[in-house]
């Protein structure tokens, strides 16, 4: 279909009836479309509208806000595996010192040399625990029925407990 301009308008002459002629101002485009059946041209989709773009931005903002809030909650309340591993290794190291002390002093004299801090092996362990925010403690139960229980507990940044039962 061609584009029409102002030059498409012209004076037309109606067929003469009974000797009188009528002239009228005619738009050729209007005359063409009046004689042809009306066909609606399909509108070509040329991208997103501003409303669609704004809705997309709002939805993405809500999703991001919810996910960031969820991640912050998870990170705040999780037990960090690295700190639990360090706490477990501290408990094992302290228990190994107590076991070596038992081998030297015998069953009836089980003690924790690190509780007084006198052994050189305990100094490094205690310094590492304090710098990492850990508190290492041990309890040795009294002998009952030929058995003694030693419990080493680590609290602080990570929690761990190591229990050993010695039987005579």
mmCIF file of the C-alpha atoms, coordinates in Angstrom:
data_MODEL
# 
_entry.id   MODEL 
# 
loop_
_atom_site.group_PDB 
_atom_site.id 
_atom_site.type_symbol 
_atom_site.label_atom_id 
_atom_site.label_alt_id 
_atom_site.label_comp_id 
_atom_site.label_asym_id 
_atom_site.label_entity_id 
_atom_site.label_seq_id 
_atom_site.pdbx_PDB_ins_code 
_atom_site.Cartn_x 
_atom_site.Cartn_y 
_atom_site.Cartn_z 
_atom_site.occupancy 
_atom_site.B_iso_or_equiv 
_atom_site.pdbx_formal_charge 
_atom_site.auth_seq_id 
_atom_site.auth_comp_id 
_atom_site.auth_asym_id 
_atom_site.auth_atom_id 
_atom_site.pdbx_PDB_model_num 
ATOM 1   C CA . UNK A 1 1   ? 0.000   0.000   0.000   1.00 0.00 ? 1   UNK A CA 1 
ATOM 2   C CA . UNK A 1 2   ? 1.403   3.387   -0.817  1.00 0.00 ? 2   UNK A CA 1 
ATOM 3   C CA . UNK A 1 3   ? 1.652   6.364   1.500   1.00 0.00 ? 3   UNK A CA 1 
ATOM 4   C CA . UNK A 1 4   ? -0.620  9.245   0.646   1.00 0.00 ? 4   UNK A CA 1 
ATOM 5   C CA . UNK A 1 5   ? 0.184   12.916  1.001   1.00 0.00 ? 5   UNK A CA 1 
ATOM 6   C CA . UNK A 1 6   ? -1.711  16.200  0.602   1.00 0.00 ? 6   UNK A CA 1 
ATOM 7   C CA . UNK A 1 7   ? -1.451  15.888  -3.159  1.00 0.00 ? 7   UNK A CA 1 
ATOM 8   C CA . UNK A 1 8   ? -3.805  12.881  -2.996  1.00 0.00 ? 8   UNK A CA 1 
ATOM 9   C CA . UNK A 1 9   ? -6.729  15.223  -2.477  1.00 0.00 ? 9   UNK A CA 1 
ATOM 10  C CA . UNK A 1 10  ? -8.406  16.417  -5.621  1.00 0.00 ? 10  UNK A CA 1 
ATOM 11  C CA . UNK A 1 11  ? -11.695 17.737  -6.921  1.00 0.00 ? 11  UNK A CA 1 
ATOM 12  C CA . UNK A 1 12  ? -13.855 15.046  -8.377  1.00 0.00 ? 12  UNK A CA 1 
ATOM 13  C CA . UNK A 1 13  ? -16.936 15.320  -10.545 1.00 0.00 ? 13  UNK A CA 1 
ATOM 14  C CA . UNK A 1 14  ? -20.015 13.325  -9.810  1.00 0.00 ? 14  UNK A CA 1 
ATOM 15  C CA . UNK A 1 15  ? -21.915 11.829  -12.712 1.00 0.00 ? 15  UNK A CA 1 
ATOM 16  C CA . UNK A 1 16  ? -24.317 14.406  -14.064 1.00 0.00 ? 16  UNK A CA 1 
ATOM 17  C CA . UNK A 1 17  ? -27.977 13.748  -13.522 1.00 0.00 ? 17  UNK A CA 1 
ATOM 18  C CA . UNK A 1 18  ? -30.687 15.888  -15.111 1.00 0.00 ? 18  UNK A CA 1 
ATOM 19  C CA . UNK A 1 19  ? -28.241 18.426  -16.285 1.00 0.00 ? 19  UNK A CA 1 
ATOM 20  C CA . UNK A 1 20  ? -26.629 19.382  -13.001 1.00 0.00 ? 20  UNK A CA 1 
ATOM 21  C CA . UNK A 1 21  ? -23.083 18.450  -12.137 1.00 0.00 ? 21  UNK A CA 1 
ATOM 22  C CA . UNK A 1 22  ? -21.811 18.234  -8.599  1.00 0.00 ? 22  UNK A CA 1 
ATOM 23  C CA . UNK A 1 23  ? -18.196 18.647  -7.728  1.00 0.00 ? 23  UNK A CA 1 
ATOM 24  C CA . UNK A 1 24  ? -16.755 17.435  -4.467  1.00 0.00 ? 24  UNK A CA 1 
ATOM 25  C CA . UNK A 1 25  ? -13.475 17.330  -2.712  1.00 0.00 ? 25  UNK A CA 1 
ATOM 26  C CA . UNK A 1 26  ? -12.235 13.722  -2.824  1.00 0.00 ? 26  UNK A CA 1 
ATOM 27  C CA . UNK A 1 27  ? -9.516  11.957  -0.899  1.00 0.00 ? 27  UNK A CA 1 
ATOM 28  C CA . UNK A 1 28  ? -8.277  9.171   -3.095  1.00 0.00 ? 28  UNK A CA 1 
ATOM 29  C CA . UNK A 1 29  ? -7.128  7.079   -0.131  1.00 0.00 ? 29  UNK A CA 1 
ATOM 30  C CA . UNK A 1 30  ? -10.580 7.325   1.445   1.00 0.00 ? 30  UNK A CA 1 
ATOM 31  C CA . UNK A 1 31  ? -12.157 6.289   -1.838  1.00 0.00 ? 31  UNK A CA 1 
ATOM 32  C CA . UNK A 1 32  ? -9.831  3.265   -2.140  1.00 0.00 ? 32  UNK A CA 1 
ATOM 33  C CA . UNK A 1 33  ? -10.481 2.047   1.381   1.00 0.00 ? 33  UNK A CA 1 
ATOM 34  C CA . UNK A 1 34  ? -14.216 2.543   1.054   1.00 0.00 ? 34  UNK A CA 1 
ATOM 35  C CA . UNK A 1 35  ? -14.357 0.158   -1.876  1.00 0.00 ? 35  UNK A CA 1 
ATOM 36  C CA . UNK A 1 36  ? -11.993 -2.488  -0.425  1.00 0.00 ? 36  UNK A CA 1 
ATOM 37  C CA . UNK A 1 37  ? -12.854 -4.741  2.514   1.00 0.00 ? 37  UNK A CA 1 
ATOM 38  C CA . UNK A 1 38  ? -11.334 -3.532  5.768   1.00 0.00 ? 38  UNK A CA 1 
ATOM 39  C CA . UNK A 1 39  ? -8.402  -5.652  6.848   1.00 0.00 ? 39  UNK A CA 1 
ATOM 40  C CA . UNK A 1 40  ? -6.797  -4.955  10.174  1.00 0.00 ? 40  UNK A CA 1 
ATOM 41  C CA . UNK A 1 41  ? -3.050  -5.033  9.850   1.00 0.00 ? 41  UNK A CA 1 
ATOM 42  C CA . UNK A 1 42  ? -1.315  -7.057  12.536  1.00 0.00 ? 42  UNK A CA 1 
ATOM 43  C CA . UNK A 1 43  ? 0.723   -4.951  14.855  1.00 0.00 ? 43  UNK A CA 1 
ATOM 44  C CA . UNK A 1 44  ? 4.359   -5.979  14.808  1.00 0.00 ? 44  UNK A CA 1 
ATOM 45  C CA . UNK A 1 45  ? 5.687   -6.647  18.318  1.00 0.00 ? 45  UNK A CA 1 
ATOM 46  C CA . UNK A 1 46  ? 8.797   -4.537  18.716  1.00 0.00 ? 46  UNK A CA 1 
ATOM 47  C CA . UNK A 1 47  ? 9.985   -5.231  22.291  1.00 0.00 ? 47  UNK A CA 1 
ATOM 48  C CA . UNK A 1 48  ? 8.890   -4.678  25.861  1.00 0.00 ? 48  UNK A CA 1 
ATOM 49  C CA . UNK A 1 49  ? 6.858   -1.776  27.093  1.00 0.00 ? 49  UNK A CA 1 
ATOM 50  C CA . UNK A 1 50  ? 7.958   0.439   29.949  1.00 0.00 ? 50  UNK A CA 1 
ATOM 51  C CA . UNK A 1 51  ? 5.387   -1.145  32.279  1.00 0.00 ? 51  UNK A CA 1 
ATOM 52  C CA . UNK A 1 52  ? 6.727   -4.640  31.559  1.00 0.00 ? 52  UNK A CA 1 
ATOM 53  C CA . UNK A 1 53  ? 10.253  -3.450  32.263  1.00 0.00 ? 53  UNK A CA 1 
ATOM 54  C CA . UNK A 1 54  ? 9.247   -1.860  35.581  1.00 0.00 ? 54  UNK A CA 1 
ATOM 55  C CA . UNK A 1 55  ? 7.359   -4.994  36.677  1.00 0.00 ? 55  UNK A CA 1 
ATOM 56  C CA . UNK A 1 56  ? 10.424  -7.106  35.848  1.00 0.00 ? 56  UNK A CA 1 
ATOM 57  C CA . UNK A 1 57  ? 12.697  -4.823  37.897  1.00 0.00 ? 57  UNK A CA 1 
ATOM 58  C CA . UNK A 1 58  ? 10.317  -4.899  40.879  1.00 0.00 ? 58  UNK A CA 1 
ATOM 59  C CA . UNK A 1 59  ? 10.028  -8.713  40.795  1.00 0.00 ? 59  UNK A CA 1 
ATOM 60  C CA . UNK A 1 60  ? 13.802  -9.170  40.551  1.00 0.00 ? 60  UNK A CA 1 
ATOM 61  C CA . UNK A 1 61  ? 14.270  -6.718  43.439  1.00 0.00 ? 61  UNK A CA 1 
ATOM 62  C CA . UNK A 1 62  ? 11.864  -8.662  45.649  1.00 0.00 ? 62  UNK A CA 1 
ATOM 63  C CA . UNK A 1 63  ? 13.545  -11.981 44.816  1.00 0.00 ? 63  UNK A CA 1 
ATOM 64  C CA . UNK A 1 64  ? 17.022  -10.582 45.521  1.00 0.00 ? 64  UNK A CA 1 
ATOM 65  C CA . UNK A 1 65  ? 15.934  -9.028  48.813  1.00 0.00 ? 65  UNK A CA 1 
ATOM 66  C CA . UNK A 1 66  ? 14.411  -12.322 49.969  1.00 0.00 ? 66  UNK A CA 1 
ATOM 67  C CA . UNK A 1 67  ? 17.445  -14.383 48.959  1.00 0.00 ? 67  UNK A CA 1 
ATOM 68  C CA . UNK A 1 68  ? 19.947  -11.995 50.582  1.00 0.00 ? 68  UNK A CA 1 
ATOM 69  C CA . UNK A 1 69  ? 17.942  -12.026 53.801  1.00 0.00 ? 69  UNK A CA 1 
ATOM 70  C CA . UNK A 1 70  ? 17.850  -15.845 53.741  1.00 0.00 ? 70  UNK A CA 1 
ATOM 71  C CA . UNK A 1 71  ? 21.596  -16.117 53.147  1.00 0.00 ? 71  UNK A CA 1 
ATOM 72  C CA . UNK A 1 72  ? 22.335  -13.716 56.001  1.00 0.00 ? 72  UNK A CA 1 
ATOM 73  C CA . UNK A 1 73  ? 20.176  -15.787 58.352  1.00 0.00 ? 73  UNK A CA 1 
ATOM 74  C CA . UNK A 1 74  ? 21.881  -19.012 57.292  1.00 0.00 ? 74  UNK A CA 1 
ATOM 75  C CA . UNK A 1 75  ? 25.355  -17.545 57.705  1.00 0.00 ? 75  UNK A CA 1 
ATOM 76  C CA . UNK A 1 76  ? 24.534  -16.051 61.103  1.00 0.00 ? 76  UNK A CA 1 
ATOM 77  C CA . UNK A 1 77  ? 23.209  -19.261 62.666  1.00 0.00 ? 77  UNK A CA 1 
ATOM 78  C CA . UNK A 1 78  ? 25.278  -21.986 61.038  1.00 0.00 ? 78  UNK A CA 1 
ATOM 79  C CA . UNK A 1 79  ? 28.008  -23.952 62.765  1.00 0.00 ? 79  UNK A CA 1 
ATOM 80  C CA . UNK A 1 80  ? 31.049  -23.228 60.698  1.00 0.00 ? 80  UNK A CA 1 
ATOM 81  C CA . UNK A 1 81  ? 32.601  -26.600 59.797  1.00 0.00 ? 81  UNK A CA 1 
ATOM 82  C CA . UNK A 1 82  ? 36.142  -25.204 60.043  1.00 0.00 ? 82  UNK A CA 1 
ATOM 83  C CA . UNK A 1 83  ? 35.661  -24.064 63.639  1.00 0.00 ? 83  UNK A CA 1 
ATOM 84  C CA . UNK A 1 84  ? 34.131  -27.395 64.626  1.00 0.00 ? 84  UNK A CA 1 
ATOM 85  C CA . UNK A 1 85  ? 37.098  -29.209 63.073  1.00 0.00 ? 85  UNK A CA 1 
ATOM 86  C CA . UNK A 1 86  ? 39.579  -27.001 64.953  1.00 0.00 ? 86  UNK A CA 1 
ATOM 87  C CA . UNK A 1 87  ? 37.668  -27.545 68.212  1.00 0.00 ? 87  UNK A CA 1 
ATOM 88  C CA . UNK A 1 88  ? 37.725  -31.304 67.649  1.00 0.00 ? 88  UNK A CA 1 
ATOM 89  C CA . UNK A 1 89  ? 41.464  -31.247 66.954  1.00 0.00 ? 89  UNK A CA 1 
ATOM 90  C CA . UNK A 1 90  ? 42.079  -29.202 70.117  1.00 0.00 ? 90  UNK A CA 1 
ATOM 91  C CA . UNK A 1 91  ? 40.104  -31.754 72.154  1.00 0.00 ? 91  UNK A CA 1 
ATOM 92  C CA . UNK A 1 92  ? 42.076  -34.617 70.581  1.00 0.00 ? 92  UNK A CA 1 
ATOM 93  C CA . UNK A 1 93  ? 45.425  -32.916 71.254  1.00 0.00 ? 93  UNK A CA 1 
ATOM 94  C CA . UNK A 1 94  ? 44.540  -32.289 74.898  1.00 0.00 ? 94  UNK A CA 1 
ATOM 95  C CA . UNK A 1 95  ? 43.308  -35.887 75.284  1.00 0.00 ? 95  UNK A CA 1 
ATOM 96  C CA . UNK A 1 96  ? 46.579  -37.194 73.797  1.00 0.00 ? 96  UNK A CA 1 
ATOM 97  C CA . UNK A 1 97  ? 48.550  -35.233 76.415  1.00 0.00 ? 97  UNK A CA 1 
ATOM 98  C CA . UNK A 1 98  ? 46.383  -36.742 79.190  1.00 0.00 ? 98  UNK A CA 1 
ATOM 99  C CA . UNK A 1 99  ? 46.837  -40.261 77.755  1.00 0.00 ? 99  UNK A CA 1 
ATOM 100 C CA . UNK A 1 100 ? 50.628  -39.801 77.622  1.00 0.00 ? 100 UNK A CA 1 
ATOM 101 C CA . UNK A 1 101 ? 50.567  -38.568 81.235  1.00 0.00 ? 101 UNK A CA 1 
ATOM 102 C CA . UNK A 1 102 ? 48.685  -41.762 82.217  1.00 0.00 ? 102 UNK A CA 1 
ATOM 103 C CA . UNK A 1 103 ? 51.340  -43.925 80.535  1.00 0.00 ? 103 UNK A CA 1 
ATOM 104 C CA . UNK A 1 104 ? 54.062  -42.152 82.504  1.00 0.00 ? 104 UNK A CA 1 
ATOM 105 C CA . UNK A 1 105 ? 52.335  -41.933 85.926  1.00 0.00 ? 105 UNK A CA 1 
ATOM 106 C CA . UNK A 1 106 ? 50.108  -45.021 85.826  1.00 0.00 ? 106 UNK A CA 1 
ATOM 107 C CA . UNK A 1 107 ? 46.374  -45.591 86.127  1.00 0.00 ? 107 UNK A CA 1 
ATOM 108 C CA . UNK A 1 108 ? 45.857  -44.297 89.644  1.00 0.00 ? 108 UNK A CA 1 
ATOM 109 C CA . UNK A 1 109 ? 47.574  -40.967 88.971  1.00 0.00 ? 109 UNK A CA 1 
ATOM 110 C CA . UNK A 1 110 ? 45.685  -39.768 85.867  1.00 0.00 ? 110 UNK A CA 1 
ATOM 111 C CA . UNK A 1 111 ? 45.805  -35.985 85.714  1.00 0.00 ? 111 UNK A CA 1 
ATOM 112 C CA . UNK A 1 112 ? 45.621  -33.164 83.202  1.00 0.00 ? 112 UNK A CA 1 
ATOM 113 C CA . UNK A 1 113 ? 49.002  -31.423 83.111  1.00 0.00 ? 113 UNK A CA 1 
ATOM 114 C CA . UNK A 1 114 ? 47.542  -28.596 80.990  1.00 0.00 ? 114 UNK A CA 1 
ATOM 115 C CA . UNK A 1 115 ? 45.139  -27.492 83.727  1.00 0.00 ? 115 UNK A CA 1 
ATOM 116 C CA . UNK A 1 116 ? 48.099  -26.086 85.670  1.00 0.00 ? 116 UNK A CA 1 
ATOM 117 C CA . UNK A 1 117 ? 49.853  -24.994 82.451  1.00 0.00 ? 117 UNK A CA 1 
ATOM 118 C CA . UNK A 1 118 ? 53.193  -26.357 83.641  1.00 0.00 ? 118 UNK A CA 1 
ATOM 119 C CA . UNK A 1 119 ? 54.082  -28.565 80.641  1.00 0.00 ? 119 UNK A CA 1 
ATOM 120 C CA . UNK A 1 120 ? 55.807  -27.049 77.623  1.00 0.00 ? 120 UNK A CA 1 
ATOM 121 C CA . UNK A 1 121 ? 53.552  -29.088 75.314  1.00 0.00 ? 121 UNK A CA 1 
ATOM 122 C CA . UNK A 1 122 ? 50.503  -27.400 76.838  1.00 0.00 ? 122 UNK A CA 1 
ATOM 123 C CA . UNK A 1 123 ? 51.807  -23.851 76.336  1.00 0.00 ? 123 UNK A CA 1 
ATOM 124 C CA . UNK A 1 124 ? 51.448  -23.908 72.549  1.00 0.00 ? 124 UNK A CA 1 
ATOM 125 C CA . UNK A 1 125 ? 48.069  -25.624 72.749  1.00 0.00 ? 125 UNK A CA 1 
ATOM 126 C CA . UNK A 1 126 ? 46.721  -23.115 75.283  1.00 0.00 ? 126 UNK A CA 1 
ATOM 127 C CA . UNK A 1 127 ? 48.031  -20.146 73.266  1.00 0.00 ? 127 UNK A CA 1 
ATOM 128 C CA . UNK A 1 128 ? 46.436  -21.474 70.072  1.00 0.00 ? 128 UNK A CA 1 
ATOM 129 C CA . UNK A 1 129 ? 43.134  -22.060 71.864  1.00 0.00 ? 129 UNK A CA 1 
ATOM 130 C CA . UNK A 1 130 ? 43.062  -18.557 73.388  1.00 0.00 ? 130 UNK A CA 1 
ATOM 131 C CA . UNK A 1 131 ? 43.991  -16.834 70.110  1.00 0.00 ? 131 UNK A CA 1 
ATOM 132 C CA . UNK A 1 132 ? 41.258  -18.761 68.273  1.00 0.00 ? 132 UNK A CA 1 
ATOM 133 C CA . UNK A 1 133 ? 38.576  -17.932 70.844  1.00 0.00 ? 133 UNK A CA 1 
ATOM 134 C CA . UNK A 1 134 ? 38.366  -21.453 72.293  1.00 0.00 ? 134 UNK A CA 1 
ATOM 135 C CA . UNK A 1 135 ? 38.170  -22.529 75.909  1.00 0.00 ? 135 UNK A CA 1 
ATOM 136 C CA . UNK A 1 136 ? 39.479  -26.041 76.576  1.00 0.00 ? 136 UNK A CA 1 
ATOM 137 C CA . UNK A 1 137 ? 38.605  -27.746 79.852  1.00 0.00 ? 137 UNK A CA 1 
ATOM 138 C CA . UNK A 1 138 ? 38.869  -31.266 81.184  1.00 0.00 ? 138 UNK A CA 1 
ATOM 139 C CA . UNK A 1 139 ? 37.281  -33.288 83.962  1.00 0.00 ? 139 UNK A CA 1 
ATOM 140 C CA . UNK A 1 140 ? 38.559  -36.538 85.395  1.00 0.00 ? 140 UNK A CA 1 
ATOM 141 C CA . UNK A 1 141 ? 36.066  -38.640 87.294  1.00 0.00 ? 141 UNK A CA 1 
ATOM 142 C CA . UNK A 1 142 ? 36.967  -40.583 90.396  1.00 0.00 ? 142 UNK A CA 1 
ATOM 143 C CA . UNK A 1 143 ? 37.763  -44.253 90.110  1.00 0.00 ? 143 UNK A CA 1 
ATOM 144 C CA . UNK A 1 144 ? 34.616  -46.365 90.354  1.00 0.00 ? 144 UNK A CA 1 
ATOM 145 C CA . UNK A 1 145 ? 34.407  -50.069 89.593  1.00 0.00 ? 145 UNK A CA 1 
ATOM 146 C CA . UNK A 1 146 ? 37.927  -50.034 88.204  1.00 0.00 ? 146 UNK A CA 1 
ATOM 147 C CA . UNK A 1 147 ? 37.206  -47.364 85.555  1.00 0.00 ? 147 UNK A CA 1 
ATOM 148 C CA . UNK A 1 148 ? 38.012  -43.710 85.202  1.00 0.00 ? 148 UNK A CA 1 
ATOM 149 C CA . UNK A 1 149 ? 36.431  -41.324 82.678  1.00 0.00 ? 149 UNK A CA 1 
ATOM 150 C CA . UNK A 1 150 ? 38.260  -38.339 81.215  1.00 0.00 ? 150 UNK A CA 1 
ATOM 151 C CA . UNK A 1 151 ? 36.191  -35.736 79.372  1.00 0.00 ? 151 UNK A CA 1 
ATOM 152 C CA . UNK A 1 152 ? 37.756  -32.905 77.361  1.00 0.00 ? 152 UNK A CA 1 
ATOM 153 C CA . UNK A 1 153 ? 35.343  -30.157 76.320  1.00 0.00 ? 153 UNK A CA 1 
ATOM 154 C CA . UNK A 1 154 ? 36.044  -27.299 73.910  1.00 0.00 ? 154 UNK A CA 1 
ATOM 155 C CA . UNK A 1 155 ? 33.736  -24.261 73.841  1.00 0.00 ? 155 UNK A CA 1 
ATOM 156 C CA . UNK A 1 156 ? 33.886  -20.928 72.067  1.00 0.00 ? 156 UNK A CA 1 
ATOM 157 C CA . UNK A 1 157 ? 34.002  -20.402 68.308  1.00 0.00 ? 157 UNK A CA 1 
ATOM 158 C CA . UNK A 1 158 ? 33.319  -24.122 67.816  1.00 0.00 ? 158 UNK A CA 1 
ATOM 159 C CA . UNK A 1 159 ? 32.136  -26.794 70.227  1.00 0.00 ? 159 UNK A CA 1 
ATOM 160 C CA . UNK A 1 160 ? 33.532  -30.319 70.620  1.00 0.00 ? 160 UNK A CA 1 
ATOM 161 C CA . UNK A 1 161 ? 33.674  -32.959 73.318  1.00 0.00 ? 161 UNK A CA 1 
ATOM 162 C CA . UNK A 1 162 ? 36.073  -35.879 73.540  1.00 0.00 ? 162 UNK A CA 1 
ATOM 163 C CA . UNK A 1 163 ? 35.454  -38.617 76.127  1.00 0.00 ? 163 UNK A CA 1 
ATOM 164 C CA . UNK A 1 164 ? 37.831  -41.475 77.008  1.00 0.00 ? 164 UNK A CA 1 
ATOM 165 C CA . UNK A 1 165 ? 37.179  -44.161 79.621  1.00 0.00 ? 165 UNK A CA 1 
ATOM 166 C CA . UNK A 1 166 ? 40.179  -45.855 81.187  1.00 0.00 ? 166 UNK A CA 1 
ATOM 167 C CA . UNK A 1 167 ? 39.761  -49.299 82.703  1.00 0.00 ? 167 UNK A CA 1 
ATOM 168 C CA . UNK A 1 168 ? 42.300  -50.747 85.134  1.00 0.00 ? 168 UNK A CA 1 
# 
